[in-house]
Every structure is written in structure tokens, then in C-alpha cells.
Amino acid sequence: MLKNLALMGIMAGFCVNTASATETGNESRFRFTGELLYLRPTFDDTYYAVHSPTLDVESPGYAVKRYNCDPTYEPGFRFVAGYRPGCNKEITLAYTHLDASHSTSVLPEEFNTVSAQTGSPEFSGQFSRINFPGRSKVDFRYRRIEALYTQNVFSDCGLNIDLGIGVDAADLQFQQTSTFKNDDNPFGAGSTGSDRIKSDTKGVGPELYFSLNYPLLQNHWLCEGTLSLRAIGSASLLVSKSRTSRLDQITNDLTEEVEFVYVDVHKQKENRLIPALHSRVGLAYSYEFCCRQAEFELGYQFSSYIGALARVNFQYATPLSYTTYDNYDIQGVYLSMSLNF
């Protein structure tokens, strides 16, 4: 978190970039963009515990409440560098960075105990109806690099439509660690169970790009400029390699020695094709700043990597493991600042 806040400070200080470039006439050849992102990853299943009514006390209603460890919005950043060779073409290179973690816990209550709902059946069975807290932490990382070649294909009545092709690369990491404590023997040291899931997917592939820009109004009073509606969409198909790990173990609280290991799957490799969809909708305001064209844009974005998150799961009737695939989704607000040279 501190690292991301420092990066946000750097972004805020250098949101207006300076560079020297060769220009032909009055046409701007280079574009530099810095973006502040406030994004929330959305994972299909972070379910780890439930509140279960106690067996020895008559509880007011037999209701079971489940708990997830869903991340909140976190700060990130994005850089874009573009070059316009002419004829309404542009070559761009972009880098996106998001790195954060989120943790939560569930506590026993007067009429409710805590039951683990993650890990193998043997593991979760050891931590059923316990009177100790259950905790879970999600760590995630998102990196994306884009190289695009775009061409304006329509320009009439203010409406501009661009199409493009390029290369898209992504680094998607997810780890969830859930811990539970049990101490049936009041004279014993007690034990702590830990279930850790990790998915690491990296991929690269072709990308198709589409953008639409339509002016809404012009301002002639202060900082004369144009307010426009902008929509961007892209789709890619990534040739990816996934590494999946899972560890279920119980540790002695006194000696910190591992007492029992139920599951130990380490970096199980798999090659896959992963479709990815990206979209953005925002309002952009462009104006002249120090004889240069500047632009601010505020909007909302959504990205989905379909089936990119791999998990090792288990049958509840038989001790068999299998891999499931969930979407790695990211959405949130972006603030973009550009300067053309």
C-alpha cells in the first residue's frame, strides 16, 4: 500500500510531462499520458468461513452467514507514450500497474461459532464450530503492457472512430491465505490451520482495438477547449502459462512445527488460451496549454480475463482434486492527463 501511495505521489507530481520532439508544421507528433487508477479486482469465489449457530444454546433462528474476502478499491497507475507518423495514424505503448492486498476476519459470537469453508474436506472438518476467529487475506498483482497501431477510419460531423491492432501482455497473480485456530484441550498448546491458494498466470497475444470520440460542447470562456465523450474497447487472446499451488497444513502453536499436511500442490503448470476484454467510457476535456495540446479525462473502466484464475479444488464425497477456472476481473475509476508535443 505504501509503495502504491508513493507511486501516486510521483504521478501527481509529474502528471504534466516535458520532452523535446521534432514537429512538422503545427502537427503534434508525440503524446505522453499519465493516469491515476482506483481499481477493484473482482474474483469469482473468495468464500472462506461461515457463522454457524451453536449446538448447546437455543439460538434465535438457525441462519448460517457466509463470509468472503473480497478486495476493495486500490490505487494504481498507467503510463502511455504515443507517436503519430501522420495520416491519422498513431503508435502507442502503455503500461498498467496494480499491486495490493486485502484482509478480513470473522469472530465467534454469543449464539454463533466459526466454521472453515475452504481447503480439503479433511482440513475444513478439523475447524468446524470453533470458538476462535477465522482470518483470510488476499494478495493480488496486475501488470499489463500494450503495443498498438491505430488508424482513424471515420471522421465526420465531429465523430471520430479509430481501429487498431497490436500486442497485449498480462501478468495476473492471486493468493488467498485463510487461517483457523482450534484448541479442544485446555492444557494443550492448540493448533492453527492454514489454507493457501495461489494462481500465477502470464500471457501474451494479439489485440483488436476500437475507439470512439464525439464532441459534446465547446468552452469559449476560460481555457478554451472541447468536452468530448470517449468510448474505448479492445479484445485479446493470450497464449498463457498458469502455475497453481495449494497448501493445507496444521501447525503446533507452541513449537511452530508442522503437525500434518493435507494437501501440497506446488506450481502445477498448464498452458492455455485466455480471452480478455477491456472497455472504457469517459469524458475528456482538451485545451491549449503553453502552445501545446493538453487533455484531462475522467471515466470508468472494466477488464475481464476469462478463466485466468486457476484453483485446485476437492470433491467432498471422495478425496479427489481437480482444477477450476474463474474470471480475473478488474474495474474502477481512472483520471487521465495527456500532453501533446
CSV table of C-alpha atoms in Angstrom, one decimal:
chain,number,residue,atom,x,y,z
A,1,MET,CA,0.0,0.0,0.0
A,2,LEU,CA,2.8,2.4,0.9
A,3,LYS,CA,4.5,1.7,-2.3
A,4,ASN,CA,1.4,2.4,-4.3
A,5,LEU,CA,0.8,5.7,-2.4
A,6,ALA,CA,4.4,6.8,-3.2
A,7,LEU,CA,3.8,6.0,-6.8
A,8,MET,CA,0.6,8.0,-6.8
A,9,GLY,CA,2.6,10.9,-5.4
A,10,ILE,CA,5.1,10.7,-8.2
A,11,MET,CA,2.3,10.5,-10.7
A,12,ALA,CA,0.7,13.6,-9.2
A,13,GLY,CA,4.0,15.5,-9.4
A,14,PHE,CA,4.7,14.5,-13.0
A,15,CYS,CA,1.3,14.4,-14.5
A,16,VAL,CA,2.4,17.0,-17.0
A,17,ASN,CA,5.4,15.6,-18.8
A,18,THR,CA,8.0,17.5,-20.7
A,19,ALA,CA,10.0,16.3,-23.7
A,20,SER,CA,11.6,17.6,-26.8
A,21,ALA,CA,10.4,16.4,-30.2
A,22,THR,CA,10.7,17.3,-33.9
A,23,GLU,CA,7.5,18.7,-35.4
A,24,THR,CA,6.3,19.0,-38.9
A,25,GLY,CA,4.4,22.2,-39.2
A,26,ASN,CA,1.9,22.6,-36.3
A,27,GLU,CA,1.0,18.9,-36.0
A,28,SER,CA,1.9,17.3,-32.7
A,29,ARG,CA,3.9,14.1,-33.2
A,30,PHE,CA,4.2,12.8,-29.6
A,31,ARG,CA,1.8,12.2,-26.8
A,32,PHE,CA,2.6,11.4,-23.2
A,33,THR,CA,-0.1,10.3,-20.8
A,34,GLY,CA,-0.1,9.6,-17.0
A,35,GLU,CA,-3.1,8.0,-15.3
A,36,LEU,CA,-4.2,7.6,-11.7
A,37,LEU,CA,-6.3,4.4,-11.3
A,38,TYR,CA,-8.6,3.5,-8.5
A,39,LEU,CA,-9.5,-0.1,-9.3
A,40,ARG,CA,-11.2,-3.1,-7.6
A,41,PRO,CA,-10.4,-6.7,-8.5
A,42,THR,CA,-13.4,-8.9,-8.6
A,43,PHE,CA,-12.7,-12.7,-8.1
A,44,ASP,CA,-15.5,-15.2,-8.5
A,45,ASP,CA,-15.0,-17.0,-5.2
A,46,THR,CA,-13.2,-15.8,-2.0
A,47,TYR,CA,-15.5,-17.7,0.3
A,48,TYR,CA,-13.6,-19.0,3.4
A,49,ALA,CA,-15.9,-19.2,6.5
A,50,VAL,CA,-19.4,-19.2,8.0
A,51,HIS,CA,-21.1,-18.3,11.2
A,52,SER,CA,-22.8,-21.5,12.5
A,53,PRO,CA,-25.4,-21.5,15.3
A,54,THR,CA,-24.1,-23.2,18.5
A,55,LEU,CA,-25.3,-26.7,19.3
A,56,ASP,CA,-25.8,-26.2,23.1
A,57,VAL,CA,-27.6,-22.9,23.1
A,58,GLU,CA,-31.0,-22.2,21.6
A,59,SER,CA,-30.2,-19.6,19.0
A,60,PRO,CA,-32.7,-17.1,17.7
A,61,GLY,CA,-33.1,-18.6,14.2
A,62,TYR,CA,-31.0,-21.2,12.5
A,63,ALA,CA,-29.3,-19.0,10.0
A,64,VAL,CA,-25.8,-19.6,8.5
A,65,LYS,CA,-24.0,-16.5,7.3
A,66,ARG,CA,-21.1,-16.9,4.9
A,67,TYR,CA,-18.0,-14.6,4.7
A,68,ASN,CA,-15.9,-13.7,1.7
A,69,CYS,CA,-12.6,-11.9,1.5
A,70,ASP,CA,-13.4,-9.5,-1.4
A,71,PRO,CA,-10.8,-6.8,-2.2
A,72,THR,CA,-11.8,-3.1,-2.1
A,73,TYR,CA,-10.7,-0.3,-4.5
A,74,GLU,CA,-7.0,0.2,-4.5
A,75,PRO,CA,-4.7,2.8,-6.2
A,76,GLY,CA,-2.7,2.1,-9.3
A,77,PHE,CA,-1.2,3.9,-12.3
A,78,ARG,CA,-0.8,3.7,-16.0
A,79,PHE,CA,1.7,5.3,-18.5
A,80,VAL,CA,1.1,5.8,-22.2
A,81,ALA,CA,3.6,7.0,-24.8
A,82,GLY,CA,2.4,7.7,-28.4
A,83,TYR,CA,3.9,8.7,-31.7
A,84,ARG,CA,1.9,10.0,-34.7
A,85,PRO,CA,3.7,9.3,-38.0
A,86,GLY,CA,1.0,11.2,-39.9
A,87,CYS,CA,-2.1,10.3,-42.0
A,88,ASN,CA,-4.2,10.0,-38.8
A,89,LYS,CA,-2.1,7.1,-37.5
A,90,GLU,CA,-0.7,6.5,-34.0
A,91,ILE,CA,1.7,4.0,-32.4
A,92,THR,CA,1.3,3.7,-28.7
A,93,LEU,CA,3.0,1.8,-25.8
A,94,ALA,CA,1.2,1.5,-22.5
A,95,TYR,CA,2.0,0.0,-19.1
A,96,THR,CA,-0.6,-0.6,-16.3
A,97,HIS,CA,0.4,-1.4,-12.6
A,98,LEU,CA,-1.8,-2.5,-9.7
A,99,ASP,CA,-0.5,-4.3,-6.6
A,100,ALA,CA,-2.3,-4.5,-3.2
A,101,SER,CA,-3.8,-6.8,-0.6
A,102,HIS,CA,-6.9,-7.1,1.5
A,103,SER,CA,-7.7,-9.0,4.7
A,104,THR,CA,-10.8,-9.7,6.8
A,105,SER,CA,-11.8,-11.8,9.8
A,106,VAL,CA,-14.9,-13.4,11.3
A,107,LEU,CA,-15.3,-13.6,15.1
A,108,PRO,CA,-17.4,-16.0,17.2
A,109,GLU,CA,-20.5,-14.5,18.7
A,110,GLU,CA,-22.9,-15.3,21.5
A,111,PHE,CA,-25.0,-17.7,19.5
A,112,ASN,CA,-22.6,-18.4,16.6
A,113,THR,CA,-19.4,-20.3,16.2
A,114,VAL,CA,-17.0,-20.2,13.2
A,115,SER,CA,-16.6,-23.0,10.7
A,116,ALA,CA,-14.0,-23.2,8.0
A,117,GLN,CA,-15.3,-23.5,4.4
A,118,THR,CA,-12.1,-23.7,2.5
A,119,GLY,CA,-9.4,-26.4,1.8
A,120,SER,CA,-9.8,-30.1,1.5
A,121,PRO,CA,-12.7,-31.8,3.3
A,122,GLU,CA,-10.3,-33.3,5.9
A,123,PHE,CA,-8.8,-29.8,6.6
A,124,SER,CA,-12.1,-27.9,6.9
A,125,GLY,CA,-13.5,-30.7,9.1
A,126,GLN,CA,-10.8,-30.0,11.7
A,127,PHE,CA,-12.1,-26.4,12.1
A,128,SER,CA,-15.8,-26.8,12.3
A,129,ARG,CA,-17.8,-24.9,15.0
A,130,ILE,CA,-14.7,-23.4,16.7
A,131,ASN,CA,-14.8,-20.6,19.2
A,132,PHE,CA,-11.8,-18.8,17.7
A,133,PRO,CA,-11.5,-16.2,14.9
A,134,GLY,CA,-11.1,-17.2,11.3
A,135,ARG,CA,-9.0,-14.9,9.1
A,136,SER,CA,-8.3,-14.5,5.4
A,137,LYS,CA,-6.0,-12.4,3.3
A,138,VAL,CA,-6.0,-11.9,-0.5
A,139,ASP,CA,-2.8,-10.6,-2.3
A,140,PHE,CA,-3.1,-9.7,-5.9
A,141,ARG,CA,-0.9,-8.3,-8.7
A,142,TYR,CA,-1.9,-6.9,-12.1
A,143,ARG,CA,0.5,-5.9,-14.8
A,144,ARG,CA,-0.4,-5.1,-18.4
A,145,ILE,CA,1.7,-3.9,-21.4
A,146,GLU,CA,0.1,-2.9,-24.7
A,147,ALA,CA,1.7,-2.0,-28.0
A,148,LEU,CA,-0.9,-0.7,-30.5
A,149,TYR,CA,-1.1,0.7,-34.1
A,150,THR,CA,-4.3,2.7,-34.7
A,151,GLN,CA,-5.8,4.3,-37.7
A,152,ASN,CA,-8.6,6.8,-38.0
A,153,VAL,CA,-11.3,5.2,-40.2
A,154,PHE,CA,-14.1,7.7,-39.9
A,155,SER,CA,-14.3,11.5,-39.3
A,156,ASP,CA,-17.5,13.3,-40.0
A,157,CYS,CA,-19.7,15.8,-38.0
A,158,GLY,CA,-17.2,15.7,-35.2
A,159,LEU,CA,-17.4,11.9,-34.7
A,160,ASN,CA,-14.0,10.2,-34.9
A,161,ILE,CA,-13.7,6.4,-35.0
A,162,ASP,CA,-10.3,4.6,-34.8
A,163,LEU,CA,-9.5,1.0,-35.3
A,164,GLY,CA,-6.2,-0.7,-34.3
A,165,ILE,CA,-4.2,-3.9,-33.9
A,166,GLY,CA,-1.4,-4.7,-31.5
A,167,VAL,CA,0.1,-7.0,-28.9
A,168,ASP,CA,-1.2,-7.4,-25.4
A,169,ALA,CA,0.7,-8.9,-22.4
A,170,ALA,CA,-0.6,-9.5,-18.9
A,171,ASP,CA,0.8,-10.8,-15.6
A,172,LEU,CA,-2.0,-11.9,-13.2
A,173,GLN,CA,-1.3,-13.1,-9.7
A,174,PHE,CA,-3.7,-14.1,-6.9
A,175,GLN,CA,-3.1,-15.6,-3.5
A,176,GLN,CA,-5.6,-16.2,-0.7
A,177,THR,CA,-4.4,-17.4,2.7
A,178,SER,CA,-7.1,-18.5,5.3
A,179,THR,CA,-6.2,-19.4,8.9
A,180,PHE,CA,-8.2,-21.0,11.7
A,181,LYS,CA,-7.3,-21.9,15.3
A,182,ASN,CA,-8.5,-24.9,17.4
A,183,ASP,CA,-7.8,-25.8,21.0
A,184,ASP,CA,-10.0,-28.6,22.2
A,185,ASN,CA,-7.6,-29.5,25.0
A,186,PRO,CA,-7.4,-26.7,27.6
A,187,PHE,CA,-4.0,-28.0,28.8
A,188,GLY,CA,-2.6,-28.3,25.2
A,189,ALA,CA,-0.8,-25.8,23.0
A,190,GLY,CA,-3.5,-25.6,20.4
A,191,SER,CA,-3.1,-25.7,16.7
A,192,THR,CA,-3.5,-23.4,13.7
A,193,GLY,CA,-4.7,-24.5,10.3
A,194,SER,CA,-3.7,-22.7,7.1
A,195,ASP,CA,-5.1,-23.0,3.6
A,196,ARG,CA,-3.2,-21.2,0.9
A,197,ILE,CA,-4.3,-20.9,-2.7
A,198,LYS,CA,-2.0,-19.3,-5.3
A,199,SER,CA,-2.5,-18.7,-9.0
A,200,ASP,CA,0.1,-17.1,-11.3
A,201,THR,CA,-0.8,-16.6,-14.9
A,202,LYS,CA,1.3,-14.8,-17.6
A,203,GLY,CA,0.3,-14.4,-21.2
A,204,VAL,CA,0.8,-12.6,-24.5
A,205,GLY,CA,-1.2,-12.4,-27.7
A,206,PRO,CA,-2.8,-10.3,-30.4
A,207,GLU,CA,-5.2,-7.4,-29.7
A,208,LEU,CA,-8.0,-5.7,-31.6
A,209,TYR,CA,-8.8,-2.1,-30.7
A,210,PHE,CA,-11.7,0.3,-31.2
A,211,SER,CA,-12.2,3.9,-30.0
A,212,LEU,CA,-14.9,6.5,-30.5
A,213,ASN,CA,-14.7,10.2,-29.7
A,214,TYR,CA,-17.6,12.6,-30.1
A,215,PRO,CA,-17.5,16.4,-29.0
A,216,LEU,CA,-20.3,17.4,-26.7
A,217,LEU,CA,-19.7,21.1,-26.2
A,218,GLN,CA,-17.0,23.8,-26.6
A,219,ASN,CA,-16.0,26.3,-24.0
A,220,HIS,CA,-15.1,29.8,-25.1
A,221,TRP,CA,-14.8,31.5,-21.7
A,222,LEU,CA,-11.8,30.2,-19.7
A,223,CYS,CA,-9.2,27.8,-21.0
A,224,GLU,CA,-11.0,27.5,-24.4
A,225,GLY,CA,-11.4,23.8,-25.2
A,226,THR,CA,-13.7,20.9,-26.1
A,227,LEU,CA,-15.6,18.5,-23.9
A,228,SER,CA,-15.9,15.1,-25.6
A,229,LEU,CA,-17.5,11.7,-24.9
A,230,ARG,CA,-15.0,8.9,-25.4
A,231,ALA,CA,-15.5,5.1,-25.5
A,232,ILE,CA,-12.8,2.5,-26.0
A,233,GLY,CA,-13.0,-1.2,-26.3
A,234,SER,CA,-10.5,-4.0,-27.1
A,235,ALA,CA,-10.3,-7.8,-27.2
A,236,SER,CA,-7.2,-10.0,-27.0
A,237,LEU,CA,-6.4,-13.7,-27.0
A,238,LEU,CA,-3.5,-14.5,-24.7
A,239,VAL,CA,-1.2,-17.5,-25.1
A,240,SER,CA,-0.7,-18.1,-21.3
A,241,LYS,CA,1.1,-20.3,-18.8
A,242,SER,CA,-0.5,-20.8,-15.4
A,243,ARG,CA,1.1,-22.0,-12.3
A,244,THR,CA,-1.2,-23.2,-9.5
A,245,SER,CA,-0.3,-24.0,-5.9
A,246,ARG,CA,-2.3,-25.1,-2.8
A,247,LEU,CA,-1.1,-26.0,0.7
A,248,ASP,CA,-3.3,-27.2,3.6
A,249,GLN,CA,-1.5,-27.8,6.8
A,250,ILE,CA,-1.8,-27.7,10.6
A,251,THR,CA,0.9,-26.1,12.8
A,252,ASN,CA,1.5,-26.5,16.5
A,253,ASP,CA,1.1,-23.1,18.2
A,254,LEU,CA,3.8,-23.8,20.8
A,255,THR,CA,6.6,-25.3,18.7
A,256,GLU,CA,5.5,-23.8,15.4
A,257,GLU,CA,6.2,-27.2,13.8
A,258,VAL,CA,4.0,-28.6,11.1
A,259,GLU,CA,1.9,-31.4,12.6
A,260,PHE,CA,0.1,-32.5,9.5
A,261,VAL,CA,-0.1,-31.7,5.7
A,262,TYR,CA,-3.3,-32.5,4.0
A,263,VAL,CA,-2.5,-31.1,0.5
A,264,ASP,CA,0.7,-29.8,-1.0
A,265,VAL,CA,0.4,-28.9,-4.7
A,266,HIS,CA,3.3,-26.8,-5.8
A,267,LYS,CA,3.4,-24.8,-9.1
A,268,GLN,CA,1.3,-27.1,-11.2
A,269,LYS,CA,1.9,-25.9,-14.7
A,270,GLU,CA,-0.6,-25.6,-17.5
A,271,ASN,CA,-0.7,-23.8,-20.9
A,272,ARG,CA,-3.9,-22.2,-22.0
A,273,LEU,CA,-5.6,-19.7,-24.3
A,274,ILE,CA,-7.2,-16.9,-22.3
A,275,PRO,CA,-9.7,-14.4,-23.9
A,276,ALA,CA,-9.5,-10.8,-22.5
A,277,LEU,CA,-12.0,-8.0,-22.8
A,278,HIS,CA,-11.4,-4.3,-22.0
A,279,SER,CA,-13.7,-1.3,-22.1
A,280,ARG,CA,-13.6,2.4,-21.1
A,281,VAL,CA,-16.1,5.2,-21.0
A,282,GLY,CA,-15.2,8.7,-20.0
A,283,LEU,CA,-15.4,12.4,-20.5
A,284,ALA,CA,-12.4,14.2,-22.0
A,285,TYR,CA,-11.6,17.9,-21.9
A,286,SER,CA,-8.9,19.1,-24.3
A,287,TYR,CA,-7.5,22.6,-24.5
A,288,GLU,CA,-4.3,24.5,-25.4
A,289,PHE,CA,-1.7,24.8,-22.6
A,290,CYS,CA,1.6,26.7,-23.3
A,291,CYS,CA,1.1,26.3,-27.0
A,292,ARG,CA,0.7,22.6,-26.5
A,293,GLN,CA,-2.5,20.5,-26.7
A,294,ALA,CA,-3.4,19.2,-23.2
A,295,GLU,CA,-6.2,16.9,-22.2
A,296,PHE,CA,-7.9,15.6,-19.0
A,297,GLU,CA,-10.1,12.6,-18.9
A,298,LEU,CA,-12.3,11.1,-16.2
A,299,GLY,CA,-14.1,7.8,-16.6
A,300,TYR,CA,-14.8,4.2,-15.7
A,301,GLN,CA,-13.0,1.1,-17.0
A,302,PHE,CA,-13.6,-2.7,-16.9
A,303,SER,CA,-11.3,-5.6,-17.8
A,304,SER,CA,-12.1,-9.3,-17.7
A,305,TYR,CA,-9.6,-12.1,-18.2
A,306,ILE,CA,-11.9,-15.1,-18.8
A,307,GLY,CA,-10.9,-18.2,-16.9
A,308,ALA,CA,-7.4,-16.8,-16.0
A,309,LEU,CA,-7.7,-17.6,-12.3
A,310,ALA,CA,-6.9,-21.3,-11.7
A,311,ARG,CA,-7.7,-23.1,-8.4
A,312,VAL,CA,-7.1,-26.6,-7.0
A,313,ASN,CA,-10.4,-27.8,-5.5
A,314,PHE,CA,-11.6,-31.0,-4.0
A,315,GLN,CA,-14.6,-33.4,-4.1
A,316,TYR,CA,-16.5,-33.5,-0.8
A,317,ALA,CA,-17.6,-37.1,-1.2
A,318,THR,CA,-14.3,-38.6,-2.3
A,319,PRO,CA,-10.7,-37.4,-1.8
A,320,LEU,CA,-10.1,-36.3,-5.4
A,321,SER,CA,-8.7,-33.0,-6.6
A,322,TYR,CA,-9.5,-31.0,-9.7
A,323,THR,CA,-8.8,-27.6,-11.2
A,324,THR,CA,-11.4,-24.9,-11.6
A,325,TYR,CA,-11.1,-21.7,-13.7
A,326,ASP,CA,-12.6,-18.4,-12.6
A,327,ASN,CA,-12.5,-14.9,-14.2
A,328,TYR,CA,-9.9,-12.3,-13.2
A,329,ASP,CA,-12.0,-9.1,-13.4
A,330,ILE,CA,-10.8,-5.5,-12.6
A,331,GLN,CA,-12.9,-2.4,-12.7
A,332,GLY,CA,-12.8,1.2,-11.4
A,333,VAL,CA,-12.2,4.9,-12.0
A,334,TYR,CA,-9.4,6.4,-13.9
A,335,LEU,CA,-8.1,10.0,-14.2
A,336,SER,CA,-6.0,10.6,-17.3
A,337,MET,CA,-3.7,13.6,-18.1
A,338,SER,CA,-2.1,14.0,-21.5
A,339,LEU,CA,0.2,16.5,-23.2
A,340,ASN,CA,0.9,16.5,-27.0
A,341,PHE,CA,4.2,17.7,-28.5
